[in-house]
Tab-separated table of C-alpha atoms and ligand atoms in Angstrom:
chain	number	residue	atom	x	y	z
A	1	UNK	CA	118.809	115.428	98.605
A	2	UNK	CA	116.041	113.954	100.457
A	3	UNK	CA	114.624	110.721	99.361
A	4	UNK	CA	111.578	111.327	96.997
A	5	UNK	CA	108.736	108.879	98.077
A	6	UNK	CA	105.500	108.402	95.901
A	7	UNK	CA	102.543	107.245	97.980
A	8	UNK	CA	99.173	106.313	96.585
A	9	UNK	CA	96.346	105.819	98.579
A	10	UNK	CA	97.486	108.650	100.871
A	11	UNK	CA	94.142	110.678	101.780
A	12	UNK	CA	93.629	108.496	104.954
A	13	UNK	CA	94.498	105.176	106.878
A	14	UNK	CA	97.880	103.473	106.299
A	15	UNK	CA	98.860	105.995	103.567
A	16	UNK	CA	98.125	109.061	105.460
A	17	UNK	CA	99.807	107.879	108.346
A	18	UNK	CA	103.068	106.597	106.536
A	19	UNK	CA	103.213	110.036	104.870
A	20	UNK	CA	103.088	111.786	108.031
A	21	UNK	CA	105.898	109.577	109.641
A	22	UNK	CA	108.263	109.766	106.416
A	23	UNK	CA	107.888	113.980	106.318
A	24	UNK	CA	109.046	113.923	110.017
A	25	UNK	CA	112.458	111.874	108.703
A	26	UNK	CA	113.033	114.578	106.064
A	27	UNK	CA	111.537	112.725	102.933
A	28	UNK	CA	110.252	114.662	100.039
A	29	UNK	CA	106.609	112.909	99.430
A	30	UNK	CA	104.084	112.910	96.482
A	31	UNK	CA	100.745	112.183	97.777
A	32	UNK	CA	98.054	110.399	95.518
A	33	UNK	CA	94.504	109.564	95.994
A	34	UNK	CA	91.194	110.678	94.643
A	35	UNK	CA	89.924	112.657	97.508
A	36	UNK	CA	91.619	115.993	97.022
A	37	UNK	CA	90.558	117.769	100.126
A	38	UNK	CA	91.518	115.140	102.435
A	39	UNK	CA	94.929	114.860	100.355
A	40	UNK	CA	95.669	118.432	101.001
A	41	UNK	CA	94.800	118.141	104.840
A	42	UNK	CA	97.323	115.252	104.816
A	43	UNK	CA	99.835	117.153	103.125
A	44	UNK	CA	99.217	120.367	105.659
A	45	UNK	CA	100.339	117.958	108.332
A	46	UNK	CA	103.353	117.206	106.331
A	47	UNK	CA	105.182	120.323	106.264
A	48	UNK	CA	107.333	121.016	103.402
A	49	UNK	CA	108.804	119.164	100.043
A	50	UNK	CA	104.926	117.785	99.622
A	51	UNK	CA	103.300	117.397	96.021
A	52	UNK	CA	99.680	116.565	96.168
A	53	UNK	CA	98.702	114.637	92.863
A	54	UNK	CA	94.780	113.693	92.764
A	55	UNK	CA	94.927	110.355	91.117
A	56	UNK	CA	92.457	107.534	90.398
A	57	UNK	CA	94.686	104.817	90.369
A	58	UNK	CA	92.337	102.465	88.380
A	59	UNK	CA	93.303	104.855	85.207
A	60	UNK	CA	96.524	103.894	83.843
A	61	UNK	CA	97.090	107.621	82.340
A	62	UNK	CA	96.543	109.020	85.820
A	63	UNK	CA	99.095	106.724	87.348
A	64	UNK	CA	101.644	107.927	84.464
A	65	UNK	CA	100.828	111.389	85.163
A	66	UNK	CA	101.677	111.012	88.933
A	67	UNK	CA	104.988	109.802	87.789
A	68	UNK	CA	105.565	112.587	85.392
A	69	UNK	CA	104.334	115.177	88.135
A	70	UNK	CA	106.643	113.587	90.885
A	71	UNK	CA	109.700	113.814	88.507
A	72	UNK	CA	108.824	117.119	87.403
A	73	UNK	CA	108.690	118.706	90.734
A	74	UNK	CA	111.334	116.969	92.660
A	75	UNK	CA	113.658	115.611	89.676
A	76	UNK	CA	113.528	111.807	90.719
A	77	UNK	CA	111.668	109.034	92.376
A	78	UNK	CA	113.506	106.803	95.039
A	79	UNK	CA	110.505	104.771	96.544
A	80	UNK	CA	106.952	103.967	94.927
A	81	UNK	CA	104.393	102.545	97.379
A	82	UNK	CA	101.351	101.067	95.684
A	83	UNK	CA	99.344	101.362	98.922
A	84	UNK	CA	95.582	102.377	97.576
A	85	UNK	CA	93.389	99.652	97.974
A	86	UNK	CA	89.627	98.688	98.762
A	87	UNK	CA	88.159	95.904	100.552
A	88	UNK	CA	84.798	94.223	99.948
A	89	UNK	CA	82.129	92.653	102.425
A	90	UNK	CA	80.521	90.186	99.710
A	91	UNK	CA	80.883	86.549	99.608
A	92	UNK	CA	82.167	84.608	96.276
A	93	UNK	CA	78.641	83.269	95.084
A	94	UNK	CA	76.891	86.921	95.884
A	95	UNK	CA	79.364	88.801	93.599
A	96	UNK	CA	78.451	90.570	90.876
A	97	UNK	CA	80.588	90.898	87.779
A	98	UNK	CA	80.872	94.504	88.471
A	99	UNK	CA	82.084	93.868	91.844
A	100	UNK	CA	84.627	91.464	90.719
A	101	UNK	CA	85.975	93.707	88.170
A	102	UNK	CA	86.280	96.472	90.855
A	103	UNK	CA	88.122	94.808	93.083
A	104	UNK	CA	90.536	93.642	90.474
A	105	UNK	CA	90.768	97.083	89.334
A	106	UNK	CA	91.718	98.845	92.280
A	107	UNK	CA	93.852	96.423	94.223
A	108	UNK	CA	95.456	94.561	91.418
A	109	UNK	CA	95.613	96.148	88.101
A	110	UNK	CA	96.242	99.415	89.889
A	111	UNK	CA	99.499	98.027	91.356
A	112	UNK	CA	100.422	96.616	87.713
A	113	UNK	CA	99.940	100.204	86.477
A	114	UNK	CA	102.195	101.401	89.143
A	115	UNK	CA	105.099	98.633	88.006
A	116	UNK	CA	104.632	99.331	84.600
A	117	UNK	CA	104.933	103.073	85.102
A	118	UNK	CA	107.943	103.337	87.632
A	119	UNK	CA	109.871	100.114	86.949
A	120	UNK	CA	111.409	101.557	83.583
A	121	UNK	CA	112.372	104.943	85.402
A	122	UNK	CA	113.979	102.577	87.719
A	123	UNK	CA	115.839	100.509	85.356
A	124	UNK	CA	116.893	103.585	83.217
A	125	UNK	CA	118.544	104.754	86.835
A	126	UNK	CA	119.848	101.457	87.766
A	127	UNK	CA	117.971	101.913	91.029
A	128	UNK	CA	114.717	102.271	93.249
A	129	UNK	CA	112.407	100.677	95.474
A	130	UNK	CA	108.860	99.527	94.560
A	131	UNK	CA	106.732	98.275	97.588
A	132	UNK	CA	103.544	96.665	97.010
A	133	UNK	CA	101.061	96.798	100.174
A	134	UNK	CA	98.972	93.463	100.016
A	135	UNK	CA	97.442	91.478	102.919
A	136	UNK	CA	97.719	88.420	104.845
A	137	UNK	CA	94.049	87.710	103.318
A	138	UNK	CA	96.082	87.562	99.973
A	139	UNK	CA	98.227	84.288	101.318
A	140	UNK	CA	95.483	82.801	103.803
A	141	UNK	CA	91.628	83.354	102.975
A	142	UNK	CA	90.247	83.549	106.622
A	143	UNK	CA	87.588	86.170	105.798
A	144	UNK	CA	85.334	84.739	103.445
A	145	UNK	CA	83.229	87.988	103.017
A	146	UNK	CA	86.618	89.520	101.410
A	147	UNK	CA	86.224	87.183	98.594
A	148	UNK	CA	87.444	89.245	95.524
A	149	UNK	CA	89.652	91.210	97.509
A	150	UNK	CA	91.667	88.546	99.016
A	151	UNK	CA	91.841	86.929	95.446
A	152	UNK	CA	93.001	90.195	94.179
A	153	UNK	CA	95.504	90.643	96.810
A	154	UNK	CA	96.750	86.915	96.231
A	155	UNK	CA	97.230	87.680	92.405
A	156	UNK	CA	99.340	90.785	93.707
A	157	UNK	CA	101.545	88.929	95.733
A	158	UNK	CA	102.055	86.636	92.664
A	159	UNK	CA	103.028	89.476	90.364
A	160	UNK	CA	105.101	91.058	93.059
A	161	UNK	CA	107.447	88.069	93.496
A	162	UNK	CA	107.494	87.673	89.699
A	163	UNK	CA	108.567	90.959	89.130
A	164	UNK	CA	111.428	90.619	91.871
A	165	UNK	CA	112.761	87.760	90.293
A	166	UNK	CA	112.527	89.192	86.802
A	167	UNK	CA	114.727	92.047	87.803
A	168	UNK	CA	117.338	90.442	90.269
A	169	UNK	CA	119.912	89.195	87.749
A	170	UNK	CA	120.179	92.816	86.099
A	171	UNK	CA	119.160	95.164	88.373
A	172	UNK	CA	120.323	94.250	91.818
A	173	UNK	CA	119.769	97.862	93.142
A	174	UNK	CA	115.964	97.800	92.202
A	175	UNK	CA	114.046	96.342	95.340
A	176	UNK	CA	110.652	94.976	94.875
A	177	UNK	CA	108.867	94.675	98.062
A	178	UNK	CA	105.647	92.957	99.522
A	179	UNK	CA	104.068	94.508	102.786
A	180	UNK	CA	101.355	92.204	104.091
A	181	UNK	CA	99.171	93.796	107.204
A	182	UNK	CA	96.493	91.817	108.671
A	183	UNK	CA	93.416	93.856	109.984
A	184	UNK	CA	94.646	97.346	110.701
A	185	UNK	CA	92.086	100.081	112.693
A	186	UNK	CA	91.612	102.314	109.664
A	187	UNK	CA	88.436	102.795	108.061
A	188	UNK	CA	89.219	100.390	105.311
A	189	UNK	CA	86.161	98.180	106.869
A	190	UNK	CA	84.124	100.925	106.514
A	191	UNK	CA	85.150	101.958	103.125
A	192	UNK	CA	84.887	98.323	101.968
A	193	UNK	CA	82.290	97.831	99.156
A	194	UNK	CA	79.347	96.502	100.810
A	195	UNK	CA	80.965	97.217	104.458
A	196	UNK	CA	82.344	94.588	106.783
A	197	UNK	CA	79.835	91.874	108.031
A	198	UNK	CA	80.310	89.731	110.964
A	199	UNK	CA	83.602	91.161	112.238
A	200	UNK	CA	87.150	90.849	110.548
A	201	UNK	CA	87.745	87.343	110.144
A	202	UNK	CA	89.206	86.429	113.714
A	203	UNK	CA	92.672	87.897	113.296
A	204	UNK	CA	94.052	90.337	115.973
A	205	UNK	CA	93.639	94.156	114.858
A	206	UNK	CA	96.757	96.109	114.910
A	207	UNK	CA	96.702	100.034	115.004
A	208	UNK	CA	98.399	101.907	112.166
A	209	UNK	CA	101.552	102.712	114.023
A	210	UNK	CA	103.537	99.264	113.987
A	211	UNK	CA	102.451	98.948	110.303
A	212	UNK	CA	103.814	102.455	109.532
A	213	UNK	CA	106.976	101.105	111.618
A	214	UNK	CA	107.157	97.820	109.204
A	215	UNK	CA	106.966	99.953	105.850
A	216	UNK	CA	109.473	102.242	107.139
A	217	UNK	CA	111.702	99.614	108.126
A	218	UNK	CA	111.256	97.997	104.545
A	219	UNK	CA	112.387	101.423	102.899
A	220	UNK	CA	115.471	101.497	104.896
A	221	UNK	CA	116.294	97.733	104.901
A	222	UNK	CA	114.775	96.580	101.636
A	223	UNK	CA	113.523	92.698	102.153
A	224	UNK	CA	111.257	90.873	99.682
A	225	UNK	CA	108.311	90.686	101.677
A	226	UNK	CA	107.115	91.360	105.959
A	227	UNK	CA	103.987	90.694	107.529
A	228	UNK	CA	103.272	93.656	109.364
A	229	UNK	CA	102.076	91.492	112.687
A	230	UNK	CA	104.537	88.809	113.615
A	231	UNK	CA	101.830	86.547	114.394
A	232	UNK	CA	100.883	86.413	110.661
A	233	UNK	CA	103.867	84.508	109.896
A	234	UNK	CA	102.662	81.454	111.946
A	235	UNK	CA	99.179	81.834	110.885
A	236	UNK	CA	100.657	81.274	107.258
A	237	UNK	CA	102.667	78.633	108.201
A	238	UNK	CA	99.935	76.642	109.888
A	239	UNK	CA	97.876	77.189	106.530
A	240	UNK	CA	100.389	75.932	104.119
A	241	UNK	CA	101.489	73.013	106.537
A	242	UNK	CA	97.890	71.530	106.157
A	243	UNK	CA	95.087	73.557	104.759
A	244	UNK	CA	92.304	70.935	105.589
A	245	UNK	CA	93.387	70.919	109.331
A	246	UNK	CA	93.475	74.503	109.306
A	247	UNK	CA	90.078	74.821	107.983
A	248	UNK	CA	88.627	72.642	110.255
A	249	UNK	CA	90.185	74.635	113.266
A	250	UNK	CA	89.300	77.930	111.791
A	251	UNK	CA	85.665	76.799	111.406
A	252	UNK	CA	85.431	75.539	114.858
A	253	UNK	CA	86.861	79.023	116.009
A	254	UNK	CA	84.614	80.971	114.438
A	255	UNK	CA	81.641	79.093	115.158
A	256	UNK	CA	82.503	79.129	118.794
A	257	UNK	CA	82.952	83.251	118.430
A	258	UNK	CA	79.668	83.593	116.960
A	259	UNK	CA	77.940	81.814	119.814
B	301	NAP	N1	93.222	98.414	107.098
B	301	NAP	C1	93.489	96.932	107.009
B	301	NAP	O1	92.696	96.007	107.635
B	301	NAP	C2	94.267	96.316	106.148
B	301	NAP	C3	94.516	95.027	106.043
B	301	NAP	C4	95.422	94.364	105.014
B	301	NAP	C5	95.829	95.351	103.875
B	301	NAP	N2	95.313	96.787	103.966
B	301	NAP	C6	95.854	97.429	102.682
B	301	NAP	O2	96.455	98.455	103.245
B	301	NAP	C7	96.349	99.520	102.196
B	301	NAP	C8	95.841	100.795	102.868
B	301	NAP	O3	94.433	100.171	103.286
B	301	NAP	P1	94.049	101.383	104.636
B	301	NAP	O4	93.533	100.374	105.869
B	301	NAP	O5	94.748	102.596	104.448
B	301	NAP	O6	92.515	101.631	103.806
B	301	NAP	P2	91.605	103.019	103.940
B	301	NAP	O7	91.682	103.689	104.975
B	301	NAP	O8	90.171	102.994	103.438
B	301	NAP	O9	92.258	103.772	102.661
B	301	NAP	C9	92.621	103.650	101.396
B	301	NAP	C10	93.170	104.530	100.446
B	301	NAP	O10	93.019	103.953	99.065
B	301	NAP	C11	92.713	104.960	98.401
B	301	NAP	N3	92.006	104.577	97.158
B	301	NAP	C12	91.053	103.822	97.000
B	301	NAP	N4	90.536	103.809	95.815
B	301	NAP	C13	91.593	104.496	95.339
B	301	NAP	C14	91.642	104.768	93.904
B	301	NAP	N5	90.701	104.256	92.800
B	301	NAP	N6	92.408	105.704	93.368
B	301	NAP	C15	93.456	106.195	94.232
B	301	NAP	N7	93.417	106.232	95.492
B	301	NAP	C16	92.304	105.112	96.148
B	301	NAP	C17	91.825	105.843	99.258
B	301	NAP	O11	91.926	107.235	98.831
B	301	NAP	P3	90.581	107.814	97.998
B	301	NAP	O12	89.319	107.367	98.413
B	301	NAP	O13	90.764	109.243	98.474
B	301	NAP	O14	90.821	107.755	96.570
B	301	NAP	C18	92.639	105.960	100.719
B	301	NAP	O15	93.676	107.088	100.975
B	301	NAP	C19	95.251	98.843	100.931
B	301	NAP	O16	96.006	98.477	100.080
B	301	NAP	C20	94.531	97.891	101.809
B	301	NAP	O17	94.382	96.829	100.856
B	301	NAP	C21	94.850	97.112	104.710
């Protein structure tokens, strides 16, 4: 039987592009997001074996309902992609408490709900693959206007690694992967809370296709984590080698760019 893959945030952007690619590969898909019309549009481009489940991933009960609907329709789930997320364009000192909560809800707690919902099922089966879509900003905070978004993705990176380490001894066939894109040409920057002031933090913008390539590669050959843009690995190495020197150089670069 075809693989069954659940994708959150499938109504547009990376999730929608991933759905269309996986559909071409013959996978059965369960597409989740809040905007039902957009979800159905994506589904119509994917062909058969597609289930649409309107889901707000900030609501735990809705994430559980998503799992149950997928199991009811297809009888199994092989891969669960926590892809839904939202950016922000508001610096640390300008954040309200509500905005901070919103970032944590949509980027961190949502993925934790996904983990709590799907991992026990994978454990009962002895296999499965969880993929959390994070961001390079969760590792190197180069776009300060993303503030609470970067922080929520940093926390997601940490939860993902901890879960992976917890499972490895008893569940060698359950994979937990982290995918970290840099800036991608979707409407993410428009959808961000407060928009996207002042560009995208100086990193090169990827088209969505190589990001989809990277996620498909992780599905086919599970690895702990991947940067969708190979240049990000060097950026991260430079950052952790010497944070002070990195910040000095980045500051100068941004100053020159804004001239
Ligand atoms: N694009 C980038 O530059 C970039 C860079 C690094 C990481 N990422 C990460 O990649 C993932 C996908 O981003 P994207 O570029 O595809 O962004 P996007 O085009 O804005 O799409 C975001 C998706 O998340 C869904 N979503 C948002 N809030 C939701 C909620 N409460 N419940 C359910 N679904 C929700 C949206 O659907 P509805 O509005 O219909 O609910 C939409 O399908 C995110 O986790 C993002 O943080 C993106």
